[in-house]
Every structure is written in structure tokens, then in C-alpha cells.
Backbone as CSV, one residue per row, in Angstrom:
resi,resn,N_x,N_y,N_z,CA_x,CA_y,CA_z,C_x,C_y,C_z
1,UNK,9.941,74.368,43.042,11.062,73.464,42.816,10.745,72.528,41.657
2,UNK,11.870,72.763,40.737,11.237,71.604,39.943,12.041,69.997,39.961
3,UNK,11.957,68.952,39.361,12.480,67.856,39.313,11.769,66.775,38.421
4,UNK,12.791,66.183,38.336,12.935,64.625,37.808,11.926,63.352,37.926
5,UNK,11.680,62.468,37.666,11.057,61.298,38.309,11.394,59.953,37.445
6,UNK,12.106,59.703,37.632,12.620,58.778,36.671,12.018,56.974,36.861
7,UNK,11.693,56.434,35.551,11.493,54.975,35.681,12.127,53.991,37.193
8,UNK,13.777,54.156,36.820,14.702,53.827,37.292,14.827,53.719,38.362
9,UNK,13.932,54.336,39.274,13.660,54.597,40.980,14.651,55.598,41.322
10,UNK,14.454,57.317,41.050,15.268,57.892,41.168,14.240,59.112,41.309
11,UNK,14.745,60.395,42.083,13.873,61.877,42.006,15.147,62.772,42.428
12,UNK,15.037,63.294,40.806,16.232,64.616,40.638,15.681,65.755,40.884
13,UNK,16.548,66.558,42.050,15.966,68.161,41.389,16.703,68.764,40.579
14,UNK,17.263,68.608,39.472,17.724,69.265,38.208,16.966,69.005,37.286
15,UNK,15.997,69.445,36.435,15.285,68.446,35.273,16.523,67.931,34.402
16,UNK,17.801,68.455,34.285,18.432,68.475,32.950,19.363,67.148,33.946
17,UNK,19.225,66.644,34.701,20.153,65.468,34.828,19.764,64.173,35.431
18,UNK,19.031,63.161,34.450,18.657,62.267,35.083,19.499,61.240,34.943
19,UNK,19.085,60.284,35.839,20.590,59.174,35.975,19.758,57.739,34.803
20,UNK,21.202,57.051,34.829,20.698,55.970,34.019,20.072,55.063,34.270
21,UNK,20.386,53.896,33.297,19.536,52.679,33.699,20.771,51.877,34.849
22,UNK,22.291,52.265,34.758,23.210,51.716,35.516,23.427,52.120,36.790
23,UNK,22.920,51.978,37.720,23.326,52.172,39.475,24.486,52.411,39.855
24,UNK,25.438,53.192,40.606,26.406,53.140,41.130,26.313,53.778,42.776
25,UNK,27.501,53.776,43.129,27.585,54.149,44.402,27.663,55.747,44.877
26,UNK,27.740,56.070,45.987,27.214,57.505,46.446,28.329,57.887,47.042
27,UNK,29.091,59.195,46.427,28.185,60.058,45.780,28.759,59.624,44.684
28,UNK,27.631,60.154,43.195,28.552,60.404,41.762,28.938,61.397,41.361
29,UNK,29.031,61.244,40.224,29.539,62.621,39.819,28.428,63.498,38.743
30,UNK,27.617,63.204,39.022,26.361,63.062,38.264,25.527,64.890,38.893
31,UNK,25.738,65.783,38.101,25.110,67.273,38.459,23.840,67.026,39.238
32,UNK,23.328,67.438,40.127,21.922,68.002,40.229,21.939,66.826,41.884
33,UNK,20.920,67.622,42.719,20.721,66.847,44.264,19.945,65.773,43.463
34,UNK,19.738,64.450,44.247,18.824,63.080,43.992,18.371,62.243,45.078
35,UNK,17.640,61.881,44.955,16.590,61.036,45.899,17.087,59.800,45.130
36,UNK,17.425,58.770,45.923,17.595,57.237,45.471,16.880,56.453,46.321
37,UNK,15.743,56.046,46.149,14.707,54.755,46.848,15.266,53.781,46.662
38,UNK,15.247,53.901,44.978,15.636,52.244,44.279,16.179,52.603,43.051
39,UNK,17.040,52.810,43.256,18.090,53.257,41.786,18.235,52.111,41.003
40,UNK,17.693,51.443,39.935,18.646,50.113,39.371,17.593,49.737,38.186
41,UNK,17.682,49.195,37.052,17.337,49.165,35.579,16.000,48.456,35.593
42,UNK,15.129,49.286,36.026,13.663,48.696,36.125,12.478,49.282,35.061
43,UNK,11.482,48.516,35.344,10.590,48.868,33.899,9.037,48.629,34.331
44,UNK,8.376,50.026,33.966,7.036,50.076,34.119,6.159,49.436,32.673
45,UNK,6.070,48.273,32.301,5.507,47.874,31.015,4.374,47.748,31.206
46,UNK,3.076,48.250,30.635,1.811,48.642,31.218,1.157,46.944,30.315
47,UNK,2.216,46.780,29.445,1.804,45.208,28.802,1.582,44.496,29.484
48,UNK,2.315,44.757,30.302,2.601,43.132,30.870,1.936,43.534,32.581
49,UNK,1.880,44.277,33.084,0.819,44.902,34.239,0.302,45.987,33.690
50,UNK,-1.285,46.619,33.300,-1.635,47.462,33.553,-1.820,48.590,34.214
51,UNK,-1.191,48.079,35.545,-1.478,49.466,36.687,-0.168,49.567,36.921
52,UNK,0.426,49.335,36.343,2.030,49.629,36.635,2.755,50.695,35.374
53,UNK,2.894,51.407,37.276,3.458,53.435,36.520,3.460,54.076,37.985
54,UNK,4.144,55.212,37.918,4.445,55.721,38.996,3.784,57.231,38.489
55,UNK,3.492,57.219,40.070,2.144,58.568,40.419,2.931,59.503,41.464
56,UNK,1.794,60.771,41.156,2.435,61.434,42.019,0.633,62.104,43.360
57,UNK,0.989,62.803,44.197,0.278,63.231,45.380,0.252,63.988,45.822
58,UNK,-0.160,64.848,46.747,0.180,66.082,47.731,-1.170,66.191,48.731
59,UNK,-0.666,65.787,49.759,-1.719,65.251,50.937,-2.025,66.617,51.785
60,UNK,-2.709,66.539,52.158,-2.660,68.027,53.033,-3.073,69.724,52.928
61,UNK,-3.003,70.551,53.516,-2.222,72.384,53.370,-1.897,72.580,54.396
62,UNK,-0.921,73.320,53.128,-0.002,73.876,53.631,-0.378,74.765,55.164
63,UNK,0.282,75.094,55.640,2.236,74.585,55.422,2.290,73.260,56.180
64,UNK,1.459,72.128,56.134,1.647,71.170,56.859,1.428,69.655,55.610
65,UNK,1.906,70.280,54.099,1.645,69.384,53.089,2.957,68.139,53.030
66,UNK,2.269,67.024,52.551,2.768,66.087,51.876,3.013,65.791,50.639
67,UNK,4.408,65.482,50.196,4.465,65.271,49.054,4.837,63.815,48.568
68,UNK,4.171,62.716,47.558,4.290,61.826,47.611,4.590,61.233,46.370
69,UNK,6.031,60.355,45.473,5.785,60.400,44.515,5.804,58.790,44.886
70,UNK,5.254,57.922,43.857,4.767,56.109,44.068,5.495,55.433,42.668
71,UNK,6.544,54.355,43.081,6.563,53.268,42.063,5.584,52.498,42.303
72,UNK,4.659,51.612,41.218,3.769,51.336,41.875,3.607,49.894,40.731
73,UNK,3.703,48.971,41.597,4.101,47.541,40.679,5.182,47.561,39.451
74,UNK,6.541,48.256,39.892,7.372,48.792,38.464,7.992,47.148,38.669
75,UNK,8.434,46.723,37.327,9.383,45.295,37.193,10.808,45.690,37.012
76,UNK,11.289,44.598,37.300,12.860,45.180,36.772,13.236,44.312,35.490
77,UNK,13.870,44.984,34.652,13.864,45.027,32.838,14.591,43.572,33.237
78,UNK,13.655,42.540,32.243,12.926,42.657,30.789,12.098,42.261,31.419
79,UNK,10.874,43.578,31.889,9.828,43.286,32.856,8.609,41.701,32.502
80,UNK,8.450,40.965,33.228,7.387,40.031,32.615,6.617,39.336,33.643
81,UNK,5.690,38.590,33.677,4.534,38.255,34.373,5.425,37.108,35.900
82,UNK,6.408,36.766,35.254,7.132,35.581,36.277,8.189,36.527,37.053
83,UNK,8.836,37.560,36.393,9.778,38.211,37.260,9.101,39.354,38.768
84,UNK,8.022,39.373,38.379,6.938,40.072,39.829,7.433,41.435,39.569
85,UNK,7.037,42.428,40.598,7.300,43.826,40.315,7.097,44.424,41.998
86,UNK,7.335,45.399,42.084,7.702,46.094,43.533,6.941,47.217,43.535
87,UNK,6.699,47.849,44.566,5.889,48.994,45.101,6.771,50.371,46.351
88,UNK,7.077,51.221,45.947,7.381,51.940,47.133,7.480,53.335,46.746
89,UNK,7.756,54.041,47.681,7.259,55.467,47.567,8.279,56.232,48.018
90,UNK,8.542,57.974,47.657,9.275,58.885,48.103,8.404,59.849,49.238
91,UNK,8.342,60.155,50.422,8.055,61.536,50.962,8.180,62.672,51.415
92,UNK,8.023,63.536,50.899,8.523,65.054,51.771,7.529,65.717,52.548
93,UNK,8.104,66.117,53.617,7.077,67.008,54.420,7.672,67.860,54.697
94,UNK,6.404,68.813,53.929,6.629,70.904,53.933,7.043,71.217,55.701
95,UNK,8.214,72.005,55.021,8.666,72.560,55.853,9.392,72.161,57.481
96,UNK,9.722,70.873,57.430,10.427,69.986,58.228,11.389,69.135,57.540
97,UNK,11.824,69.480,56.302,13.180,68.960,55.889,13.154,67.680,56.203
98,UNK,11.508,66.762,56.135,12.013,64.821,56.589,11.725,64.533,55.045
99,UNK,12.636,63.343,55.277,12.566,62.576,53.857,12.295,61.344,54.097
100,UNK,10.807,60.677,53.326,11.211,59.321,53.941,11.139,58.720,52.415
101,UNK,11.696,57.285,52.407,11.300,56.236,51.730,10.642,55.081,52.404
102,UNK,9.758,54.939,51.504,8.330,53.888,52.554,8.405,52.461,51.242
103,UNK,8.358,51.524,51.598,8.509,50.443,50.731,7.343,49.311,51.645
104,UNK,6.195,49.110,50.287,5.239,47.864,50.126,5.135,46.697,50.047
105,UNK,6.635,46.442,49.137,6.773,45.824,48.168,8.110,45.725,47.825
106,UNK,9.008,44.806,47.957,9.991,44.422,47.536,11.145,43.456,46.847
107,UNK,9.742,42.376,46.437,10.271,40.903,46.632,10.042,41.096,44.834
108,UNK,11.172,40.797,43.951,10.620,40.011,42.328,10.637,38.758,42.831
109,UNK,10.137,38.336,41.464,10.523,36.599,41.187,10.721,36.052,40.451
110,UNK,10.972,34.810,39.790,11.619,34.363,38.977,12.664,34.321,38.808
111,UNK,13.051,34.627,38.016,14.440,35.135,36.901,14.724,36.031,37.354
112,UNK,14.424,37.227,38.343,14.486,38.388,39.045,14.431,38.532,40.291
113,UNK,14.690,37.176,40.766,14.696,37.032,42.507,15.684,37.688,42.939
114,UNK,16.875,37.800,42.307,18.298,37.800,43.066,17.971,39.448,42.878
115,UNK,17.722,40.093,42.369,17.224,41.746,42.325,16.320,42.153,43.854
116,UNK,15.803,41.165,44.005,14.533,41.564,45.348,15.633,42.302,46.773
117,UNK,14.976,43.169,47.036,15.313,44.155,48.708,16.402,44.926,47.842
118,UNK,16.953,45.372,46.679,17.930,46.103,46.781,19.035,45.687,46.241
119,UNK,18.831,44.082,45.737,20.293,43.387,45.433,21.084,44.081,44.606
120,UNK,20.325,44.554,43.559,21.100,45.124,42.463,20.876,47.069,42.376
121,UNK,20.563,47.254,43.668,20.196,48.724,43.294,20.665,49.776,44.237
122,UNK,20.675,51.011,44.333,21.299,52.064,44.834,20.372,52.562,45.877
123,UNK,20.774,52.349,47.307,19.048,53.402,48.065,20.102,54.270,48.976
124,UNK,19.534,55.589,48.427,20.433,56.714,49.387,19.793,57.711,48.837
125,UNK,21.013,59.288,48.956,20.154,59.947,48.373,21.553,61.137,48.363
126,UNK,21.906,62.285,47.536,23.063,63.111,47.466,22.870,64.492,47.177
127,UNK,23.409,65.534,47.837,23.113,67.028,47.324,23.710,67.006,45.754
128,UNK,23.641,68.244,45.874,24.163,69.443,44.305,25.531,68.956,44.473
129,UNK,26.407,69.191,42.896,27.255,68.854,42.695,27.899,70.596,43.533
130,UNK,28.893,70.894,44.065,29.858,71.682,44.302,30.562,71.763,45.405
131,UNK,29.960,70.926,46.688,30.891,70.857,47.490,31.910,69.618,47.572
132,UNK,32.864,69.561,48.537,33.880,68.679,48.079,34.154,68.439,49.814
133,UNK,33.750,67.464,50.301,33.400,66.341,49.609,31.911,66.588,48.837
134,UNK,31.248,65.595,48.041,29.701,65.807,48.496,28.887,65.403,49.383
135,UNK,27.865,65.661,49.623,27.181,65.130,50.794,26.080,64.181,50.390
136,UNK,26.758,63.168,50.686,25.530,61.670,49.915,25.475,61.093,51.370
137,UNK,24.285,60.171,51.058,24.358,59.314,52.276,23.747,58.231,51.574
138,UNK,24.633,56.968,51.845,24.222,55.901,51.044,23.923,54.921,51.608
139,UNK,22.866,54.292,52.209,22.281,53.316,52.612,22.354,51.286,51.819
140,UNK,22.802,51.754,50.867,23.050,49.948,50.303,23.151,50.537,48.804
141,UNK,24.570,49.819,48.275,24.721,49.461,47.396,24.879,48.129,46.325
142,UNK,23.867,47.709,45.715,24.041,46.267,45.336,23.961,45.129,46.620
143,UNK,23.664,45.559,47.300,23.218,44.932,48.509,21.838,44.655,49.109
144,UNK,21.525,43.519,49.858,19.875,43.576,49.710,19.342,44.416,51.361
145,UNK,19.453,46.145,51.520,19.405,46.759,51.986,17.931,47.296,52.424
146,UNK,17.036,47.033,51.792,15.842,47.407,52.099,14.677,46.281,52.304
147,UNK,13.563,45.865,52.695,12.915,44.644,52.835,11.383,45.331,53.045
148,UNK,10.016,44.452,52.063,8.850,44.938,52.411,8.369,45.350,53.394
149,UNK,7.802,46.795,54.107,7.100,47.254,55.035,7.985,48.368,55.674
150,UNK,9.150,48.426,55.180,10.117,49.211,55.862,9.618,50.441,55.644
151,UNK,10.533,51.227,56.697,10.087,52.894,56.013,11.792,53.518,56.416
152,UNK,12.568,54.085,55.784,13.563,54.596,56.172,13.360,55.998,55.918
153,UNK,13.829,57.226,57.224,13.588,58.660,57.351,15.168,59.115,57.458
154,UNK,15.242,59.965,56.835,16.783,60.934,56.453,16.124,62.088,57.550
155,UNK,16.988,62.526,58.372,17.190,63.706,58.809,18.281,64.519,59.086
156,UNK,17.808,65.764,59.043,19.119,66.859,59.542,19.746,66.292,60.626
157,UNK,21.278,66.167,60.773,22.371,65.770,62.343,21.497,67.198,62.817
158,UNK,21.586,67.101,64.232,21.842,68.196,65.226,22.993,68.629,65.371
159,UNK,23.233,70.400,65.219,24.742,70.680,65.960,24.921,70.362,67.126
160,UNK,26.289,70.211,67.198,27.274,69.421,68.145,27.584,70.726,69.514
161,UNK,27.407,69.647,70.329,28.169,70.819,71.885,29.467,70.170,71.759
162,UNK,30.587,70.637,72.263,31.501,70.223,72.256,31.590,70.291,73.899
163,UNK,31.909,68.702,74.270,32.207,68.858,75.798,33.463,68.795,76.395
164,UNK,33.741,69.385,76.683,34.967,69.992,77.701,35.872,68.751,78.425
165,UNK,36.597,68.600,78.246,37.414,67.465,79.057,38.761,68.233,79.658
166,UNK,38.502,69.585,80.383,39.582,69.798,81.164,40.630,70.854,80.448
167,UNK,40.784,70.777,79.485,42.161,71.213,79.090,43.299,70.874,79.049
168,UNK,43.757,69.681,79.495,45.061,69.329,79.966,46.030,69.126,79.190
169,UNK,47.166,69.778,79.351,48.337,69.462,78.784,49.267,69.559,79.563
170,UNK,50.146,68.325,78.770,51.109,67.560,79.839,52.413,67.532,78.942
171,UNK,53.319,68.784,79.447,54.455,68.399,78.839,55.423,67.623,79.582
172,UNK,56.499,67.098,78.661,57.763,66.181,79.126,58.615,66.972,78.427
173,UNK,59.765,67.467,79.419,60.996,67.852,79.193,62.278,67.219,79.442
174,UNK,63.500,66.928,78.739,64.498,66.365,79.057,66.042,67.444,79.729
175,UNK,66.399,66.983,80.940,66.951,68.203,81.250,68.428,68.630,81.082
176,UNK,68.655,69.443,80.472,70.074,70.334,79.771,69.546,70.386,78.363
177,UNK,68.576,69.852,78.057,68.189,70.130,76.367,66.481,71.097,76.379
178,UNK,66.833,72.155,75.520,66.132,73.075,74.903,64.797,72.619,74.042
179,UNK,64.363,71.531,74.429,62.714,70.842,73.430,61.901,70.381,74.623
180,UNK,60.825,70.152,73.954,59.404,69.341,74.813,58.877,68.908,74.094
181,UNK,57.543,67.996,74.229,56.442,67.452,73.731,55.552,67.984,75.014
182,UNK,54.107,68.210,73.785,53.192,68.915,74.390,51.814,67.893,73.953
183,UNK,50.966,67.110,74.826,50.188,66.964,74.727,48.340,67.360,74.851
184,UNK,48.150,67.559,74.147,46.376,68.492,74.338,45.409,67.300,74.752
185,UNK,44.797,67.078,75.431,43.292,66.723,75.033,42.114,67.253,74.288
186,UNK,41.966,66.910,72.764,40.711,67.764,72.416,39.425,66.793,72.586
187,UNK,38.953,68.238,72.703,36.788,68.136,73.104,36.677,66.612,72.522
188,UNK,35.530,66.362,72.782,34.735,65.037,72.352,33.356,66.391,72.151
189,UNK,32.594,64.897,70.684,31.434,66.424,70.634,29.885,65.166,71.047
190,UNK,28.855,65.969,71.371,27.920,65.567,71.597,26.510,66.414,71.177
191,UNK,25.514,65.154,70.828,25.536,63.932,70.596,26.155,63.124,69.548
192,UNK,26.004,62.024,69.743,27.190,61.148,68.226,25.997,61.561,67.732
193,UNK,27.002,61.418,66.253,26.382,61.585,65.262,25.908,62.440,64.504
194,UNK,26.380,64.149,65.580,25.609,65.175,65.008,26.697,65.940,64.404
195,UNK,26.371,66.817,63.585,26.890,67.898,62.707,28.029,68.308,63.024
196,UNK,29.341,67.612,63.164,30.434,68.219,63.843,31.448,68.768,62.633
197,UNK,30.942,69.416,61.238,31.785,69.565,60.126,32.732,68.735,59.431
198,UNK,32.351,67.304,59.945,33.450,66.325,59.479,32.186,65.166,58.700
199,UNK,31.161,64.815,59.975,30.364,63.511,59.434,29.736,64.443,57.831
200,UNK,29.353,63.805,57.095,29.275,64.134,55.569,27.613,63.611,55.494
201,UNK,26.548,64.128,55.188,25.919,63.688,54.967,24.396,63.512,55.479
202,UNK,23.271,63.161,55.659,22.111,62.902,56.872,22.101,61.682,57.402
203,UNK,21.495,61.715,59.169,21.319,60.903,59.530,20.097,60.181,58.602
204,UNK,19.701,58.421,59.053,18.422,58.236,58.434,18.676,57.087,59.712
205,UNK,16.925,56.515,60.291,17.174,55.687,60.698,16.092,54.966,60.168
206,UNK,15.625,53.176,60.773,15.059,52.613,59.876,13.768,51.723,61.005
207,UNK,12.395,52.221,60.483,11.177,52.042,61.219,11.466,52.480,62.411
208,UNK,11.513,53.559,62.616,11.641,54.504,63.760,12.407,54.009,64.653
209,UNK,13.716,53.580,64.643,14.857,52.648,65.624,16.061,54.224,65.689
210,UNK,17.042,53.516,66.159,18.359,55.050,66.542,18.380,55.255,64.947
211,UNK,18.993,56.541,65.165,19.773,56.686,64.160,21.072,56.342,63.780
212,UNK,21.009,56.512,62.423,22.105,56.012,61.500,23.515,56.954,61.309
213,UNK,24.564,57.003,61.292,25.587,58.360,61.098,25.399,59.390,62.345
């Protein structure tokens, strides 16, 4: 598989479509699936921090590997010693379809406070452009949605049972006239939240609490 890794707090799997320095909401219209930790106009200036750059990992073998990519003290533009800088990470684990985002670090400062947890940035994450709707799941937009130590995990919904409530239908007829109304009860599905061809998107929940969707 190949992909993206962008400054910006972003991991494309298209190489040919990376997103900008401008954040928006989920989904876009933007080609290629994406990972959004921290989508929003940030800057690794090695000037102004040295150890600040984002790395990559792979913990493990297979088939029980980790994959890990790290912002790792990135600032948000016009990066500098008073605005502080943030830390957090993407993970995949082979062959269980979990996704997490793990965050260290979230607080700027200065002149860049009002940016800290997410204020100004995108955390979600969206398939390939072709289905309609698409399937994004967007966790905070421009909102301060994420906070140091967190870890938020995306997972597959479970398919849905659909449980049975009887069948009942109850018509009303009026009499010498030729019409009715027909009422159905349809199914309820179980569990909430799971895959019933309508919810759009993955569950995620946040430091191992219910899930989300």
C-alpha cells in the first residue's frame, strides 16, 4: 500500500492527492481514502526545534505488526519558540482493520493557544472518492475535540440483526367506501450503532469508553 504523510497532520493512501495547508470538514471532495489526526496549517521548522519532524515505525511480525507514523513536536505556522508544538501519532494494526490516533501532546502557546486540542483543525478520517454518500467519520471540526493523553480507536460497526416486533398491521376501513390505511411496524435493528446500510461511516470511541455512531 502506498501513501502520503503530510506536514499538515494528514495520511493519504493516494500518493497523488495530498490535502492542503486549509482544513475543512468531512467528507471532501478531495480523491484518495485519508487519515485526519490533526488536519490544520502546521509546521515542522527544525530551526526553531531540532527534533521536530515526523517519523515513521513498524513494531512487531507479522501478521501481528504495527504500524506507526509520529508528529513529533510539529508547531503550527509561523512555527516559533513561544507558540509550543504538539506530539501525536497514527496506528494500524495488521490485519484487524483498528485505527487509532494516540495524542501526547496537545497544548500550543502563545500566540497559538487558541489552536491547542483541535481548535483550528480537522480529526476524522474518509474512504476513496466513489461512493455516494462517502464514508467519512468526523470527529471535530475547528473545534477543540481532542486533549493530551487521549487515544481515539475507529472501528468496523458490526452487522445488524434485525429484531422482530411482531408484524403487525392494523388497518382502518370506512364503511360503504372502497379505501384503507395500512399500518406496518418495521424491525428495529440491533446493536445501535451497527452496520444497518444507512449509518455512513466507523464507529470510534475515545480511551476505551462506548462507542461513537
Amino acid at each position: 500500500t502506498q501513501y502520503m504523510v503530510g506536514t499538515n497532520g494528514f495520511m493519504a493512501f493516494n500518493p497523488a492527492t495530498a490535502r492542503g495547508l486549509g482544513n475543512a470538514a468531512l467528507p471532501t471532495a478531495i480523491a484518495g481514502a485519508c487519515l485526519y489526526p490533526f488536519w490544520d496549517d502546521l509546521d515542522a521548522d527544525i530551526a526553531v526545534n531540532t527534533n521536530s519532524g515526523i517519523w515513521v515505525r513498524t513494531d512487531g511480525v507479522a501478521p501481528n505488526r504495527t504500524f506507526i507514523v509520529e508528529w513529533y513536536q510539529i508547531g503550527h505556522f509561523n512555527h516559533d519558540v513561544q507558540g509550543g508544538d504538539i506530539t501525536f501519532q497514527i496506528k494500524l494494526y495488521e490485519g484487524s482493520n483498528r485505527i487509532q490516533f494516540k495524542y501526547l501532546d496537545t497544548q500550543f502557546s502563545g500566540t497559538q493557544a487558541a489552536n491547542s486540542n483541535g481548535g483550528s483543525a480537522t480529526v476524522g478520517l474518509e474512504s476513496a472518492v466513489g461512493v455516494t454518500p462517502r464514508p467519512a467519520t468526523l470527529v471535530g471540526f475547528n473545534t477543540q475535540s481532542v486533549t493530551s493523553g487521549q487515544c481515539i480507536e475507529f472501528s468496523q460497526p458490526t452487522p445488524c440483526l434485525p429484531v422482530p416486533v411482531g408484524g403487525t398491521i392494523t388497518v382502518s376501513t370506512v364503511a360503504g367506501v372502497c379505501e384503507g390505511t395500512a399500518t406496518v411496524s418495521a424491525p428495529t435493528f440491533n446493536p445501535a450503532g451497527c452496520a444497518d446500510g444507512v449509518t455512513n461511516g466507523l464507529r470510534y470511541r475515545v480511551n476505551g469508553g462506548a462507542n461513537v455512531n
